[in-house]
Amino acid sequence: MRTYPRGSRFQPTELGLVKLHLKNKVEKNISGFIKTLNVYGDAPWLLHHDTNPLYSRNEWYYFVPRKIRGVRSVSRMVPSNGDSLGGTWKSVGKIIEIKKNDKELMGYKRVLVFKENVAGKLEKENVTARFLAHKNFPKNMGFSTAHLAKP
């Protein structure tokens, strides 16, 4: 594992994620230390989270494919399995525009909350969220970033 200077942290802005990291991933296939993962494939606590020392505790960054071969778009529904009843990532609020110098539109941001299925039904709205995701996506690219956080 690569070592970093003591106290180093990865704390990008939304504009930095879209303009630098996503652009490099899509145009040059350079991902740096951000891994590609379909975060909608399993419950967030069952995902194989990256243990990058630059990430703050209980925070992870991933590139997420916006389309999978043969499928029009990726569903935010998480299927049930033996360890989890599944659930869905629900949008909270509206889509926020990410602009460069408050003028040029570079991409969008959406906040998602994971809602678990409890006894086969989606949990109530007033239950405290176990995971949040800040999803940043550019105007015309096939990937988005997911910044997962455990409150």
Coordinates of C-alpha atoms in Angstrom, one line a residue:
M1 CA 0.0 0.0 0.0
R2 CA 1.2 3.5 -0.9
T3 CA 2.1 5.7 2.1
Y4 CA 1.1 9.4 2.3
P5 CA 2.3 12.3 4.4
R6 CA 0.8 12.2 7.9
G7 CA -2.4 14.2 8.1
S8 CA -3.2 13.9 4.4
R9 CA -6.9 13.6 3.5
F10 CA -8.8 13.3 0.2
Q11 CA -11.5 16.0 0.5
P12 CA -12.4 17.0 -3.1
T13 CA -15.1 19.5 -4.1
E14 CA -18.0 18.5 -6.3
L15 CA -16.4 20.4 -9.1
G16 CA -13.1 18.7 -8.6
L17 CA -14.7 15.2 -8.7
V18 CA -16.5 16.0 -11.9
K19 CA -13.9 18.1 -13.7
L20 CA -10.8 16.2 -12.7
H21 CA -11.4 12.7 -11.5
L22 CA -14.4 11.7 -13.7
K23 CA -13.0 13.4 -16.7
N24 CA -9.7 11.5 -16.3
K25 CA -11.6 8.2 -15.8
V26 CA -13.7 8.6 -18.9
E27 CA -11.3 10.2 -21.3
K28 CA -8.0 8.6 -20.3
N29 CA -9.2 5.6 -18.3
I30 CA -7.0 6.8 -15.4
S31 CA -8.7 6.3 -12.0
G32 CA -5.9 7.1 -9.6
F33 CA -6.8 5.6 -6.3
I34 CA -10.6 5.7 -6.7
K35 CA -11.9 2.2 -7.4
T36 CA -14.8 1.3 -9.8
L37 CA -17.7 -0.4 -8.0
N38 CA -21.4 -0.8 -8.6
V39 CA -22.6 0.4 -5.2
Y40 CA -26.2 -0.6 -6.1
G41 CA -25.2 -4.3 -6.2
D42 CA -25.5 -5.0 -2.5
A43 CA -26.5 -3.4 0.8
P44 CA -23.9 -0.7 1.6
W45 CA -22.6 -2.3 4.7
L46 CA -21.9 -5.5 2.8
L47 CA -19.9 -3.9 0.0
H48 CA -16.1 -4.5 -0.1
H49 CA -15.1 -1.0 1.0
D50 CA -11.7 0.4 0.0
T51 CA -9.4 1.1 3.0
N52 CA -7.6 4.0 1.5
P53 CA -5.7 6.0 4.2
L54 CA -6.6 9.3 2.5
Y55 CA -10.4 8.8 3.1
S56 CA -11.9 10.0 6.3
R57 CA -13.3 7.4 8.7
N58 CA -16.5 5.8 7.4
E59 CA -16.2 7.6 4.0
W60 CA -15.5 6.0 0.6
Y61 CA -15.3 7.2 -3.0
Y62 CA -16.1 5.1 -6.0
F63 CA -16.6 5.4 -9.7
V64 CA -20.0 3.9 -10.5
P65 CA -20.9 2.8 -14.1
R66 CA -24.1 4.6 -15.1
K67 CA -24.9 1.9 -17.6
I68 CA -24.1 -1.8 -17.6
R69 CA -23.8 -3.7 -20.9
G70 CA -27.2 -4.8 -22.1
V71 CA -29.1 -2.7 -19.6
R72 CA -30.4 0.8 -20.3
S73 CA -29.6 2.3 -16.9
V74 CA -28.5 1.0 -13.5
S75 CA -31.3 0.4 -11.0
R76 CA -30.9 1.8 -7.5
M77 CA -32.8 -1.2 -6.1
V78 CA -30.6 -3.5 -4.0
P79 CA -31.7 -7.1 -4.2
S80 CA -32.1 -9.2 -1.1
N81 CA -29.6 -12.0 -0.3
G82 CA -28.8 -14.2 2.7
D83 CA -27.3 -11.3 4.7
S84 CA -29.7 -8.5 3.9
L85 CA -33.3 -8.0 2.9
G86 CA -32.2 -5.5 0.3
G87 CA -33.5 -2.0 -0.1
T88 CA -33.2 1.0 -2.3
W89 CA -31.3 4.2 -2.6
K90 CA -33.9 7.1 -2.4
S91 CA -33.3 10.6 -3.7
V92 CA -33.4 13.4 -1.1
G93 CA -34.1 16.8 -2.4
K94 CA -33.5 18.0 -5.9
I95 CA -30.6 17.7 -8.4
I96 CA -28.1 20.4 -7.8
E97 CA -26.1 21.9 -10.7
I98 CA -22.3 21.9 -10.4
K99 CA -21.0 25.0 -12.2
K100 CA -17.5 26.3 -12.9
N101 CA -17.2 30.0 -11.9
D102 CA -21.0 30.1 -11.3
K103 CA -21.5 30.0 -15.1
E104 CA -20.4 26.9 -17.0
L105 CA -22.4 23.8 -16.2
M106 CA -20.0 20.9 -15.5
G107 CA -22.3 18.3 -14.0
Y108 CA -24.9 17.5 -11.4
K109 CA -25.1 16.4 -7.8
R110 CA -27.8 14.3 -6.1
V111 CA -28.0 13.1 -2.5
L112 CA -29.3 9.6 -1.9
V113 CA -30.2 7.8 1.3
F114 CA -30.3 4.0 1.6
K115 CA -33.6 2.7 2.9
E116 CA -33.7 -0.9 4.0
N117 CA -36.4 -3.4 3.5
V118 CA -37.8 -4.5 6.8
A119 CA -40.0 -7.6 6.8
G120 CA -40.3 -7.3 3.0
K121 CA -41.4 -3.6 3.0
L122 CA -39.4 -0.4 2.7
E123 CA -38.6 1.1 6.1
K124 CA -40.4 4.1 7.4
E125 CA -39.3 7.6 6.4
N126 CA -38.5 8.6 10.0
V127 CA -35.9 5.9 10.6
T128 CA -32.3 7.3 10.8
A129 CA -30.4 6.6 7.7
R130 CA -27.4 4.1 8.0
F131 CA -25.8 5.3 4.8
L132 CA -25.8 8.5 2.7
A133 CA -24.4 8.8 -0.9
H134 CA -23.5 12.0 -2.7
K135 CA -23.7 11.1 -6.4
N136 CA -21.9 13.5 -8.8
F137 CA -22.3 13.0 -12.5
P138 CA -21.1 15.0 -15.5
K139 CA -23.3 16.2 -18.4
N140 CA -22.4 13.5 -21.0
M141 CA -20.3 10.8 -19.5
G142 CA -20.9 7.1 -18.7
F143 CA -19.7 7.2 -15.1
S144 CA -20.6 8.9 -11.9
T145 CA -18.9 9.2 -8.5
A146 CA -20.4 8.0 -5.3
H147 CA -19.2 9.4 -2.1
L148 CA -20.6 7.0 0.5
A149 CA -20.7 8.1 4.2
K150 CA -21.9 6.3 7.3
P151 CA -23.3 9.0 9.6

